[in-house]
JSON list of C-alpha atoms in Angstrom, two decimals:
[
{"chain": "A", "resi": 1072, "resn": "UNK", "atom": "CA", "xyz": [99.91, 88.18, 75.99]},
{"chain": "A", "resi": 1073, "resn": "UNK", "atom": "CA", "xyz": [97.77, 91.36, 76.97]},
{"chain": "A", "resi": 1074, "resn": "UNK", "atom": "CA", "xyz": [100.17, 93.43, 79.10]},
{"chain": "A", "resi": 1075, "resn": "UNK", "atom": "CA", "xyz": [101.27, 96.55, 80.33]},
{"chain": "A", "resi": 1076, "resn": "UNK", "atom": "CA", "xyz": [105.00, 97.59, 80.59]},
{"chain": "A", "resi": 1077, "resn": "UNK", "atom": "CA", "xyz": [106.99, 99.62, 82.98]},
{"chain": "A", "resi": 1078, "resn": "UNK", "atom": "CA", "xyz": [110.29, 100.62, 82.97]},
{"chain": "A", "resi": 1079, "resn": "UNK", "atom": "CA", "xyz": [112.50, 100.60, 85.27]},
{"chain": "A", "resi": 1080, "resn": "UNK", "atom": "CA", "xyz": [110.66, 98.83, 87.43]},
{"chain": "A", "resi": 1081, "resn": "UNK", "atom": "CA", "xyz": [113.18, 99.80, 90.24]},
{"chain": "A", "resi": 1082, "resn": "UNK", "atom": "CA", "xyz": [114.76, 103.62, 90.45]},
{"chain": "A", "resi": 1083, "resn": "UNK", "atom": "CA", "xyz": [116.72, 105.21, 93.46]},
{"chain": "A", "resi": 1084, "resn": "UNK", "atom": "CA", "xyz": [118.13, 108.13, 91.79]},
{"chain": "A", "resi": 1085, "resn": "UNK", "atom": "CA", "xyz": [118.83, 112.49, 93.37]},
{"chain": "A", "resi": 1086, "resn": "UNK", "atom": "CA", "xyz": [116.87, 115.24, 93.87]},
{"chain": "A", "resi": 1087, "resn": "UNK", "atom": "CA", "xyz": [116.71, 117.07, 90.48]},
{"chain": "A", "resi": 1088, "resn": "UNK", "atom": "CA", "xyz": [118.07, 114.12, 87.94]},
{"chain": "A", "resi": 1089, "resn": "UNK", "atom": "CA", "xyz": [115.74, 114.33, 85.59]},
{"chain": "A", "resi": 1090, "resn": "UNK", "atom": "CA", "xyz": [114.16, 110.81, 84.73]},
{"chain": "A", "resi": 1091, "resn": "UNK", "atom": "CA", "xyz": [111.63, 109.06, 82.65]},
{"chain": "A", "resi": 1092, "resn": "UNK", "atom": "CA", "xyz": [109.55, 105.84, 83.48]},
{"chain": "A", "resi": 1093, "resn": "UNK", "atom": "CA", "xyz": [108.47, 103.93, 80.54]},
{"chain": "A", "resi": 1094, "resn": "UNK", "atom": "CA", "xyz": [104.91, 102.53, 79.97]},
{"chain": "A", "resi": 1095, "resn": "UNK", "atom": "CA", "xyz": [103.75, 100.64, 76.69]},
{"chain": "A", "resi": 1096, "resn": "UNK", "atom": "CA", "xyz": [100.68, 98.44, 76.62]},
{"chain": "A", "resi": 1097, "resn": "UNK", "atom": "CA", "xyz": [99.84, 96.16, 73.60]},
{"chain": "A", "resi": 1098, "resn": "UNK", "atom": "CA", "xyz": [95.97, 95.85, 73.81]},
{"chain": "A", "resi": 1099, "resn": "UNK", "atom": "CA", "xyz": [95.40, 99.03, 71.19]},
{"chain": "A", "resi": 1100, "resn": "UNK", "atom": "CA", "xyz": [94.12, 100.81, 74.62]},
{"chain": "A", "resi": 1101, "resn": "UNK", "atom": "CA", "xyz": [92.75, 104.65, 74.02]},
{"chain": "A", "resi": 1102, "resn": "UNK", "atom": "CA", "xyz": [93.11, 105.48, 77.58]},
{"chain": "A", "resi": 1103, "resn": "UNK", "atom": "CA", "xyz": [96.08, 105.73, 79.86]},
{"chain": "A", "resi": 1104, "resn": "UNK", "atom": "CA", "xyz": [96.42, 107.12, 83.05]},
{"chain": "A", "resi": 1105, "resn": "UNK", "atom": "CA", "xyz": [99.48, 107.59, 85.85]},
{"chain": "A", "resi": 1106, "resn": "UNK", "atom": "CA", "xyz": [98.91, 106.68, 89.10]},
{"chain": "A", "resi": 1107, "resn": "UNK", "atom": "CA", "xyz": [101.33, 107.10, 92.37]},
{"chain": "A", "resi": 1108, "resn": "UNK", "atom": "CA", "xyz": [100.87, 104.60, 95.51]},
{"chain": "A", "resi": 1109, "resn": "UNK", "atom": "CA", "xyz": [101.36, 106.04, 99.35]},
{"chain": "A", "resi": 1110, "resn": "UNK", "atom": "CA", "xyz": [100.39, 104.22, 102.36]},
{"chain": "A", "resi": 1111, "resn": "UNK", "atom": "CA", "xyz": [97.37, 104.71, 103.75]},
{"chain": "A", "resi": 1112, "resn": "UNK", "atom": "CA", "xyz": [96.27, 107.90, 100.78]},
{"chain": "A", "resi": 1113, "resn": "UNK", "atom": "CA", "xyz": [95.49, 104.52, 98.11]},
{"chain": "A", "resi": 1114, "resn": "UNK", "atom": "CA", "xyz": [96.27, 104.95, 94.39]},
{"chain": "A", "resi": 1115, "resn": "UNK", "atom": "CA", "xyz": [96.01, 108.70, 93.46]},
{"chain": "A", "resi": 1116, "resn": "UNK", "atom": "CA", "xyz": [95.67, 109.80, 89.71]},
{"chain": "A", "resi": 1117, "resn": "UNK", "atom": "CA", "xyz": [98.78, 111.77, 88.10]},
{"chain": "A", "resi": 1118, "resn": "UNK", "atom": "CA", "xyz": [98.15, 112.33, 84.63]},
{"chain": "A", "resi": 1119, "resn": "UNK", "atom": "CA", "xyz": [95.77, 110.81, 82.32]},
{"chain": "A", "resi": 1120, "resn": "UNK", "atom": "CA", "xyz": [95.21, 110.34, 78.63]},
{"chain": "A", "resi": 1121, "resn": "UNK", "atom": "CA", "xyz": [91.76, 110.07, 76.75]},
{"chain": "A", "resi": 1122, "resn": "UNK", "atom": "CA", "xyz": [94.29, 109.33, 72.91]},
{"chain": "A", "resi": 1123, "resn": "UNK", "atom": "CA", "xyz": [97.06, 110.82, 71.31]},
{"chain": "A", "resi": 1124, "resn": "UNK", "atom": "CA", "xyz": [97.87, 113.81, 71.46]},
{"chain": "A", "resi": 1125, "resn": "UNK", "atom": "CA", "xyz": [95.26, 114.35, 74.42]},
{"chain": "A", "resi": 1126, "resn": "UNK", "atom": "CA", "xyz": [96.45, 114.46, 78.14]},
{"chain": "A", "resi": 1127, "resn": "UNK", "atom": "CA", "xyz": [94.73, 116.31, 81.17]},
{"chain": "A", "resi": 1128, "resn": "UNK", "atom": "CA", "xyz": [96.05, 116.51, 84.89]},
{"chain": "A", "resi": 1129, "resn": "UNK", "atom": "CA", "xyz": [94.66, 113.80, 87.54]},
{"chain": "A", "resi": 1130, "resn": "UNK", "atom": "CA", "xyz": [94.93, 114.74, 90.91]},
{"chain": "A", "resi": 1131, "resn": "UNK", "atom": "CA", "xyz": [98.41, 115.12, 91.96]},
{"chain": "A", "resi": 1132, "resn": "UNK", "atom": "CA", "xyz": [100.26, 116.76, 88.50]},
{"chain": "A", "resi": 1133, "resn": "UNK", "atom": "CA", "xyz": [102.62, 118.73, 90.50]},
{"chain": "A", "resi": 1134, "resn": "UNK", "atom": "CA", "xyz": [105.79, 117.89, 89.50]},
{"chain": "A", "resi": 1135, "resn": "UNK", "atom": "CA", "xyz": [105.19, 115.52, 86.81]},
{"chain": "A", "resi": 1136, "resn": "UNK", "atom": "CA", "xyz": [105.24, 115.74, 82.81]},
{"chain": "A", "resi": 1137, "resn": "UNK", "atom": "CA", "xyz": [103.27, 113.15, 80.32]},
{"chain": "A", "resi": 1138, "resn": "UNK", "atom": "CA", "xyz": [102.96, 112.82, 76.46]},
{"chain": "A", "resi": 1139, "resn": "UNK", "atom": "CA", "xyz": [101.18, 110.74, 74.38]},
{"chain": "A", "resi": 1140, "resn": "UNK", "atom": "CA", "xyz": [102.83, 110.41, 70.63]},
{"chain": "A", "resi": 1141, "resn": "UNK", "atom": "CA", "xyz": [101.76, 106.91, 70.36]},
{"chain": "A", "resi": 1142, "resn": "UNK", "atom": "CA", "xyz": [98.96, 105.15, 71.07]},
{"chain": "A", "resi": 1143, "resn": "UNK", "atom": "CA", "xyz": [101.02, 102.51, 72.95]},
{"chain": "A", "resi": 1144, "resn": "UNK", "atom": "CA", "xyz": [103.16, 104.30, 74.80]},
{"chain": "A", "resi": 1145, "resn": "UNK", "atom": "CA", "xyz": [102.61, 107.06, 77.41]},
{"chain": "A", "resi": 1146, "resn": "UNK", "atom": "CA", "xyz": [106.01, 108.14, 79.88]},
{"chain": "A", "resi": 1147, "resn": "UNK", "atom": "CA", "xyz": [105.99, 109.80, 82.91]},
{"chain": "A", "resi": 1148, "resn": "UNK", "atom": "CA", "xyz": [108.88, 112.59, 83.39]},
{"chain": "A", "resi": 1149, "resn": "UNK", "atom": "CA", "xyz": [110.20, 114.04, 86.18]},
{"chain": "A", "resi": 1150, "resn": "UNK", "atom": "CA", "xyz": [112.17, 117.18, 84.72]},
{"chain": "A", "resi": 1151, "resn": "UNK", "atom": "CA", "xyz": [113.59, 117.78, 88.78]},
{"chain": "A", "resi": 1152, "resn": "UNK", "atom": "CA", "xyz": [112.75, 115.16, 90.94]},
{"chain": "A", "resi": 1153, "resn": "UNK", "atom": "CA", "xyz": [112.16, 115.94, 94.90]},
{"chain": "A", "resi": 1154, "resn": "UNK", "atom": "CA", "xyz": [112.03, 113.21, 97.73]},
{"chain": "A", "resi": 1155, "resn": "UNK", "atom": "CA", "xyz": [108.38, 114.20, 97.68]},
{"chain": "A", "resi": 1156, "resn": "UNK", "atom": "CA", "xyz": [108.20, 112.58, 94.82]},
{"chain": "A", "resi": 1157, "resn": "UNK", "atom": "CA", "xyz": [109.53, 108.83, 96.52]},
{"chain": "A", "resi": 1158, "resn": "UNK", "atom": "CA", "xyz": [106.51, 106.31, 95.75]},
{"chain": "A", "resi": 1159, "resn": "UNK", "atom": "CA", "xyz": [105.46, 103.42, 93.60]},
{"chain": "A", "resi": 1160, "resn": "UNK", "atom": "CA", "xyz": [104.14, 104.28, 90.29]},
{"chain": "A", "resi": 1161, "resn": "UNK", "atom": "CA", "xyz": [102.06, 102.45, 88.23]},
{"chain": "A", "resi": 1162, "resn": "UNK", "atom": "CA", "xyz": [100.50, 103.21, 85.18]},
{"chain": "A", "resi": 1163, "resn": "UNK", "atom": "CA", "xyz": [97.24, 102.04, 83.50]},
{"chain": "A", "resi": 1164, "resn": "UNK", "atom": "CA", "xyz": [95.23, 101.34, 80.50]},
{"chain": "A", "resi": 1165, "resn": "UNK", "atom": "CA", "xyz": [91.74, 100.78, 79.88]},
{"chain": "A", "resi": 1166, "resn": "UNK", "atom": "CA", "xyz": [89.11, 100.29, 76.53]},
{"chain": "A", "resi": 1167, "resn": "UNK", "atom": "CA", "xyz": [87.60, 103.91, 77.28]},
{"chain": "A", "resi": 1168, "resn": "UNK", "atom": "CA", "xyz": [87.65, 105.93, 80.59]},
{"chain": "A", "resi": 1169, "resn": "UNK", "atom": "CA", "xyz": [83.98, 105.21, 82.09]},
{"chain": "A", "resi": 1170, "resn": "UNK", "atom": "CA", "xyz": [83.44, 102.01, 83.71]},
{"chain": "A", "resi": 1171, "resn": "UNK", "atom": "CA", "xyz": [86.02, 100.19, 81.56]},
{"chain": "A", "resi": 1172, "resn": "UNK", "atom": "CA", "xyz": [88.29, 97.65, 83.08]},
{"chain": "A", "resi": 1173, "resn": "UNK", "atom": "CA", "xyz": [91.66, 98.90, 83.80]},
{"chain": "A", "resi": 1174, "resn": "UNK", "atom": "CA", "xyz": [94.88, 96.87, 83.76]},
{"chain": "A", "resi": 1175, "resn": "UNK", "atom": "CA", "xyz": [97.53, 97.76, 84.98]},
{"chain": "A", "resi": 1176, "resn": "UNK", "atom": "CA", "xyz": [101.27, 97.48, 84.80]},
{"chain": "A", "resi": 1177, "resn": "UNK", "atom": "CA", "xyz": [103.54, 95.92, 87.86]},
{"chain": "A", "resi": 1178, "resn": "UNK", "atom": "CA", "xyz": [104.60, 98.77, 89.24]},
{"chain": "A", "resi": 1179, "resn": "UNK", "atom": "CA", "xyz": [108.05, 101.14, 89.63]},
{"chain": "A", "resi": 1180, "resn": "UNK", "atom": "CA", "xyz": [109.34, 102.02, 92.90]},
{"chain": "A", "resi": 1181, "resn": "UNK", "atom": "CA", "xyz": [111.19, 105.19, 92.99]},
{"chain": "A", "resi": 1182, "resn": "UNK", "atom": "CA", "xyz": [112.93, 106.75, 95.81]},
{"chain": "A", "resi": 1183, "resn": "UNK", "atom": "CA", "xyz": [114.75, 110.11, 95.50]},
{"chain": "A", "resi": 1184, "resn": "UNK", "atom": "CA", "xyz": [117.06, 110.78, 97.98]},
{"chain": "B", "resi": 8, "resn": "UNK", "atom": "CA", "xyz": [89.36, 113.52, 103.77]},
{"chain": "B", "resi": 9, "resn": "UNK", "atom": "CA", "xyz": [89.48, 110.44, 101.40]},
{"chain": "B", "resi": 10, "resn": "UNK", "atom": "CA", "xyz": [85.94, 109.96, 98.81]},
{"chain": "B", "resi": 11, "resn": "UNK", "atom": "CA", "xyz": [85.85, 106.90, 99.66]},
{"chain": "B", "resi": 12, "resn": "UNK", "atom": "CA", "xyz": [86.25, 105.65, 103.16]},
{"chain": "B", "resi": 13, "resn": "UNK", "atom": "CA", "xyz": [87.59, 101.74, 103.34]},
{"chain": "B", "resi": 14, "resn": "UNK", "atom": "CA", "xyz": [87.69, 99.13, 106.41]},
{"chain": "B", "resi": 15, "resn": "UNK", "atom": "CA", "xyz": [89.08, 97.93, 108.16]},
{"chain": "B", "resi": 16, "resn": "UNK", "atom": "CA", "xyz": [92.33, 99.17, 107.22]},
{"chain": "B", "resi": 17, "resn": "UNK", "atom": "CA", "xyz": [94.10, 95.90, 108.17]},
{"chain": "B", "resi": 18, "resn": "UNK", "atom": "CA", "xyz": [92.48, 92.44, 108.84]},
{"chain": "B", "resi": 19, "resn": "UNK", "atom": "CA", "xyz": [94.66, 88.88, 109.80]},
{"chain": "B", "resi": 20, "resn": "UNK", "atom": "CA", "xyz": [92.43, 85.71, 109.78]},
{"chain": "B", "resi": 21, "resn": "UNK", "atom": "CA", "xyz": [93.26, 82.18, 109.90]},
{"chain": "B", "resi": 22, "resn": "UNK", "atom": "CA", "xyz": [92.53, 79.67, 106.51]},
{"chain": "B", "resi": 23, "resn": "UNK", "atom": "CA", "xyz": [88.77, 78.67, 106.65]},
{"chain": "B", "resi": 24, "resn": "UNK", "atom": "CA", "xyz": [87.28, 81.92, 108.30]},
{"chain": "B", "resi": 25, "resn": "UNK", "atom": "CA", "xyz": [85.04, 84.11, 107.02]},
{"chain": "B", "resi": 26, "resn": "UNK", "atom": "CA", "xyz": [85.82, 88.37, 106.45]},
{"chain": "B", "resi": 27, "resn": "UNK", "atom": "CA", "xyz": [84.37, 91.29, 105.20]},
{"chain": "B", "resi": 28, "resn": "UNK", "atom": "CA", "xyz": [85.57, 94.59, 104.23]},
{"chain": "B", "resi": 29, "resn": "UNK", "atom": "CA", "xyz": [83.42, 97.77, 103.41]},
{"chain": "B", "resi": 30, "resn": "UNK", "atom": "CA", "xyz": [83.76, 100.94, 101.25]},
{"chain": "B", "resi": 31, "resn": "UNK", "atom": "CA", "xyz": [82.06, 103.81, 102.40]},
{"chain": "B", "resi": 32, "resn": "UNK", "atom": "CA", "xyz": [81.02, 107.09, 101.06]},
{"chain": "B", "resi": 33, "resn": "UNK", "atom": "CA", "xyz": [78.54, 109.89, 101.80]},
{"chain": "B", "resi": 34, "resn": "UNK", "atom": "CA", "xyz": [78.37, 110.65, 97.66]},
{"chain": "B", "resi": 35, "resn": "UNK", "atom": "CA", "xyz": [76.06, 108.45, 95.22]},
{"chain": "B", "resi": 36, "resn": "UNK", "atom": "CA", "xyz": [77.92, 106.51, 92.44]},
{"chain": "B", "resi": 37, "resn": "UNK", "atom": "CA", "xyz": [76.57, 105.39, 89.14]},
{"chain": "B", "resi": 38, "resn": "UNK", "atom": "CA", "xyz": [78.78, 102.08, 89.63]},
{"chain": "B", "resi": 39, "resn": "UNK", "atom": "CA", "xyz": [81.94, 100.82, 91.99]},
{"chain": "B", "resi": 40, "resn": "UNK", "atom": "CA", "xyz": [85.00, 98.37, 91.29]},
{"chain": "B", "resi": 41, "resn": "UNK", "atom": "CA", "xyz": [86.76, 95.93, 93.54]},
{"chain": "B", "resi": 42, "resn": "UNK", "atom": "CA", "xyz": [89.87, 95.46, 92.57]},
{"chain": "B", "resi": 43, "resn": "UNK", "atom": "CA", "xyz": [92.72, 93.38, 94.36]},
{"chain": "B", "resi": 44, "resn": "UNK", "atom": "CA", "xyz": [96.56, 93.73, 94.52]},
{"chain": "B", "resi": 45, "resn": "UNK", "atom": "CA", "xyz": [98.78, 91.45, 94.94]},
{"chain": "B", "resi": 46, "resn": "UNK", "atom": "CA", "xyz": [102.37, 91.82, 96.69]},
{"chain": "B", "resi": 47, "resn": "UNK", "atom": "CA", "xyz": [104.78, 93.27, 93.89]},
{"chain": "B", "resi": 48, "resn": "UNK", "atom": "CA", "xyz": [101.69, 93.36, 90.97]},
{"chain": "B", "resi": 49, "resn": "UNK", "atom": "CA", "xyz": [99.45, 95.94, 90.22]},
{"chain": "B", "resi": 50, "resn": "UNK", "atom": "CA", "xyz": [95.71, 96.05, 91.01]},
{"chain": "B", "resi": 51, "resn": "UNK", "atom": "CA", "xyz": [93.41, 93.61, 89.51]},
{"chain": "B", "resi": 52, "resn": "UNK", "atom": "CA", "xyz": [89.45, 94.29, 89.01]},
{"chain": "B", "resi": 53, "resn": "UNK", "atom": "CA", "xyz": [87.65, 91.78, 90.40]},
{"chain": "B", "resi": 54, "resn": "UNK", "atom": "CA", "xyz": [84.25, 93.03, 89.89]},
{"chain": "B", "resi": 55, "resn": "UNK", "atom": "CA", "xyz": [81.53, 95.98, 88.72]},
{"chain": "B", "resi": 56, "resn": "UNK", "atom": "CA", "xyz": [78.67, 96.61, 90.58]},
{"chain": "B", "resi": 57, "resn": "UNK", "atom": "CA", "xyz": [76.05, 99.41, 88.82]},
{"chain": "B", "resi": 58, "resn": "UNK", "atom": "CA", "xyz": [72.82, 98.87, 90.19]},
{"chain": "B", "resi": 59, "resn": "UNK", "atom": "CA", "xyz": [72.00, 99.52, 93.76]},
{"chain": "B", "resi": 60, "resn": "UNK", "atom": "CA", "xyz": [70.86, 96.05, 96.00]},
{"chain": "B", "resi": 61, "resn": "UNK", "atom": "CA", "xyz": [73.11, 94.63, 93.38]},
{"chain": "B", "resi": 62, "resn": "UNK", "atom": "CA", "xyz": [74.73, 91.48, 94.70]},
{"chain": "B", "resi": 63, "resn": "UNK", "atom": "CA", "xyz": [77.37, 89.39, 92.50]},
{"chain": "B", "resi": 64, "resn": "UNK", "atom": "CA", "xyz": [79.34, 86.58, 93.60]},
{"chain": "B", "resi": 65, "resn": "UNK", "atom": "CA", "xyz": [82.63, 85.43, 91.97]},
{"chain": "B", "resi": 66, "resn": "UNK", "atom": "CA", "xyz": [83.20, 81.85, 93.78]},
{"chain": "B", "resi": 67, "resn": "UNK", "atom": "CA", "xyz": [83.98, 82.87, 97.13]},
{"chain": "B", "resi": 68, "resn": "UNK", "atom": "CA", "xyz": [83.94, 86.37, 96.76]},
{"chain": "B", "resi": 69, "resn": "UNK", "atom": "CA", "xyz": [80.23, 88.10, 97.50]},
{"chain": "B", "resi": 70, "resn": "UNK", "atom": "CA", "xyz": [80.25, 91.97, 96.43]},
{"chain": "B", "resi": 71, "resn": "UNK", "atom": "CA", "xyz": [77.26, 93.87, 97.05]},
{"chain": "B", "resi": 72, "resn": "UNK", "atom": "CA", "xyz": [76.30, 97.61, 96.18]},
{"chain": "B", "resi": 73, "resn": "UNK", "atom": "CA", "xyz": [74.32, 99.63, 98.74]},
{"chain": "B", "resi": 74, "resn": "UNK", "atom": "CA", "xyz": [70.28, 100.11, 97.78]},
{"chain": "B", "resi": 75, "resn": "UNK", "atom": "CA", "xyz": [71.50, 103.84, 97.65]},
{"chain": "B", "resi": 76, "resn": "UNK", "atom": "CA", "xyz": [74.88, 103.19, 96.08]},
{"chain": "B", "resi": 77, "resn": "UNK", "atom": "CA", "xyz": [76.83, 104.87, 98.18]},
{"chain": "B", "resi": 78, "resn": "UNK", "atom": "CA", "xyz": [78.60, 101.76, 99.57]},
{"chain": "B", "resi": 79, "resn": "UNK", "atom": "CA", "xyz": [79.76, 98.34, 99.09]},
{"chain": "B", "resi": 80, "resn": "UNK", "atom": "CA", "xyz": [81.12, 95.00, 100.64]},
{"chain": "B", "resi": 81, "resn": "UNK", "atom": "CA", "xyz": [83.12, 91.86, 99.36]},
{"chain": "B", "resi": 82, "resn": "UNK", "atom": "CA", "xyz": [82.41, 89.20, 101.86]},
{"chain": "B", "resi": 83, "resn": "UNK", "atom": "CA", "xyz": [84.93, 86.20, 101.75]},
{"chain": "B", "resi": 84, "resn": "UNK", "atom": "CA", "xyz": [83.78, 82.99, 102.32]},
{"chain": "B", "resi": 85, "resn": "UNK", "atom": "CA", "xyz": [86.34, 80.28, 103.68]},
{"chain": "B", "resi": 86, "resn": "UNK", "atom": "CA", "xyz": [89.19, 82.24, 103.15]},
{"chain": "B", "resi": 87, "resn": "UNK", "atom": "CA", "xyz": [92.30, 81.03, 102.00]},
{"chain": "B", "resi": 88, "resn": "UNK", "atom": "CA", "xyz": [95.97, 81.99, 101.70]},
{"chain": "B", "resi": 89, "resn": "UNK", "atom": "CA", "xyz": [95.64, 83.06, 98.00]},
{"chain": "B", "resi": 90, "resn": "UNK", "atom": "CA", "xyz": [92.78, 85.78, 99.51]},
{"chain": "B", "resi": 91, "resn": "UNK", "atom": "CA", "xyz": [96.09, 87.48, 100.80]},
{"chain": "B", "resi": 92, "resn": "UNK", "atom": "CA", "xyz": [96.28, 91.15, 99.38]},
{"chain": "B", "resi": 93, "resn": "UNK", "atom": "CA", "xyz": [95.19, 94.74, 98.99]},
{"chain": "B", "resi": 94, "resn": "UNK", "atom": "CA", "xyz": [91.46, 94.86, 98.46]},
{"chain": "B", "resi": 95, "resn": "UNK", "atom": "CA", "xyz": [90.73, 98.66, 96.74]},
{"chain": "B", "resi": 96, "resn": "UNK", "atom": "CA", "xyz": [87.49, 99.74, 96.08]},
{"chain": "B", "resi": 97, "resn": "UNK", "atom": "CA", "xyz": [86.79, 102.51, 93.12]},
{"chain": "B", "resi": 98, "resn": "UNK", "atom": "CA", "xyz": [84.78, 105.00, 91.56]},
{"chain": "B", "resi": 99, "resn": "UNK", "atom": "CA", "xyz": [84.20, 106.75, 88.51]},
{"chain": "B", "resi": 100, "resn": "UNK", "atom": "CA", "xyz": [83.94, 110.86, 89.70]},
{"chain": "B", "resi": 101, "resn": "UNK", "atom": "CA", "xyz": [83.56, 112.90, 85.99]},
{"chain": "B", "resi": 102, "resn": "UNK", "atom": "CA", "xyz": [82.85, 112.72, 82.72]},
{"chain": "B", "resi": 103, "resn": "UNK", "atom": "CA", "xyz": [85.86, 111.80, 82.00]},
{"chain": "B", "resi": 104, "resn": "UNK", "atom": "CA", "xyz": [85.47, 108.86, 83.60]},
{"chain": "B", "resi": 105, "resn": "UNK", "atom": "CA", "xyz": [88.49, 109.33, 86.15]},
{"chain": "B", "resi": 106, "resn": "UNK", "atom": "CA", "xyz": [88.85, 106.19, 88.98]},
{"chain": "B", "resi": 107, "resn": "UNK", "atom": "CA", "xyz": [89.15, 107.66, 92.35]},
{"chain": "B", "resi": 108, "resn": "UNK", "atom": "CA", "xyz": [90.17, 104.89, 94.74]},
{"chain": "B", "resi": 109, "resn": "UNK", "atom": "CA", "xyz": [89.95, 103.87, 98.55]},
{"chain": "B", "resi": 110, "resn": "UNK", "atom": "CA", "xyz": [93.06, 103.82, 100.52]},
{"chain": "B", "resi": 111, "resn": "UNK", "atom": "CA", "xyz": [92.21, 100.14, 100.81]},
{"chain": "B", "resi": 112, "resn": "UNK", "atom": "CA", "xyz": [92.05, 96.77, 102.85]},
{"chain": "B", "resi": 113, "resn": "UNK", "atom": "CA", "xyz": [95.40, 94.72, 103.30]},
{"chain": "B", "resi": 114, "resn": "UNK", "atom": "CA", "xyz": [93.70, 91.52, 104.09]},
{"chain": "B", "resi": 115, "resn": "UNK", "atom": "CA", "xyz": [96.37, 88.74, 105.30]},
{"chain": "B", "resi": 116, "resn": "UNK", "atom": "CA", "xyz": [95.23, 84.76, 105.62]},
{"chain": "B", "resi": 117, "resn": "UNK", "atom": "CA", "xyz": [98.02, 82.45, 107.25]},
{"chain": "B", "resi": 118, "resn": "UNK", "atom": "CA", "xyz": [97.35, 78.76, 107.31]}
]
């Protein structure tokens, strides 16, 4: 089945424990892309990646690390996280980045107290 | 303020009624997504529109791009409990192709 995969999918963790959320899609995807979900602000882009090796910042990098070694996978880190930081995070793939369909994975919640 | 300018922001209807939701923007687009999200799930697309006056229907979903494409609709037809969920609209803003999306529509049908 054509999927994408995030782990965990549920994190409460403390300010400045550094932490990773997994993402691995199987659908030989070139592009992947972080997103973080607030209410009412929508889905706003984190990080993105165009293939391996090659990542840029979305919108909203503050605070966040990528890398893409694989063409599968692509993790988030948080090297210090802040309850700034307290969202749902999903992450993405897609064919190519202009008009392609993206999927996307179910989701991780993270709070940071 | 937000790109892309969605609403209502919340809308509650009763099985069999009809809705619509809109996505506004004061830029020009080359092309738009729906997508729809689900409690617990991320988003879905639903549709592409690319050509402005576009109209495409996906059963009872009608989406249709604005002459000037700056804006869009999904009209609902006979709504029904599975309609239930975040409605987002999106667009493509650089070369890159990066998604920028609407704050979106949390559409809720009860029976």
């Amino acid at each position: 089945e054509a999927q994408v995969t995030q782990n965990p999918r549920y994190l409460i963790t403390v300010t400045g424990k550094k932490l990773t959320v997994t993402c691995s899609q199987n659908m030989n995807h070139e592009y992947m892309s972080w997103y973080r979900q607030d209410p009412g602000l929508g889905l706003r882009q984190i990080y993105y990646s165009m293939n391996v090796e090659v990542t840029d910042k979305g919108d909203v990098p503050e605070g966040y690390k990528v890398s893409r070694k694989e063409k599968r996978n692509f993790p988030l880190i948080l090297e210090s996280p802040s309850p700034n930081q307290t969202s749902l995070y999903f992450c993405a793939s897609s064919l190519g980045s202009r008009g392609y369909e993206q999927y996307f994975g179910p989701g991780t919640r993270l709070t940071v107290t | 303020t937000q790109l892309l300018e969605q609403s209502p922001q919340f809308l509650s209807i009763q099985e069999g009624e009809n809705l619509t939701v809109y996505c506004n923007s004061s830029s020009v687009f080359s092309s738009l997504q729906w997508y729809r999200q689900e409690p617990g799930e991320g988003p879905v697309l639903l549709v592409t529109v690319v050509t402005g006056g576009e109209v495409k229907k996906l059963k009872r979903l009608t989406f249709q791009f604005g002459d000037a494409r700056k804006d869009s609709s999904l009209h609902i037809t006979a709504a029904q409990p599975g309609d239930t969920g975040l409605y987002l609209c999106a667009v493509i803003t650089d070369s890159w192709g990066k998604l920028q999306f609407g704050a979106g529509t949390q559409v809720v049908v009860t029976p």
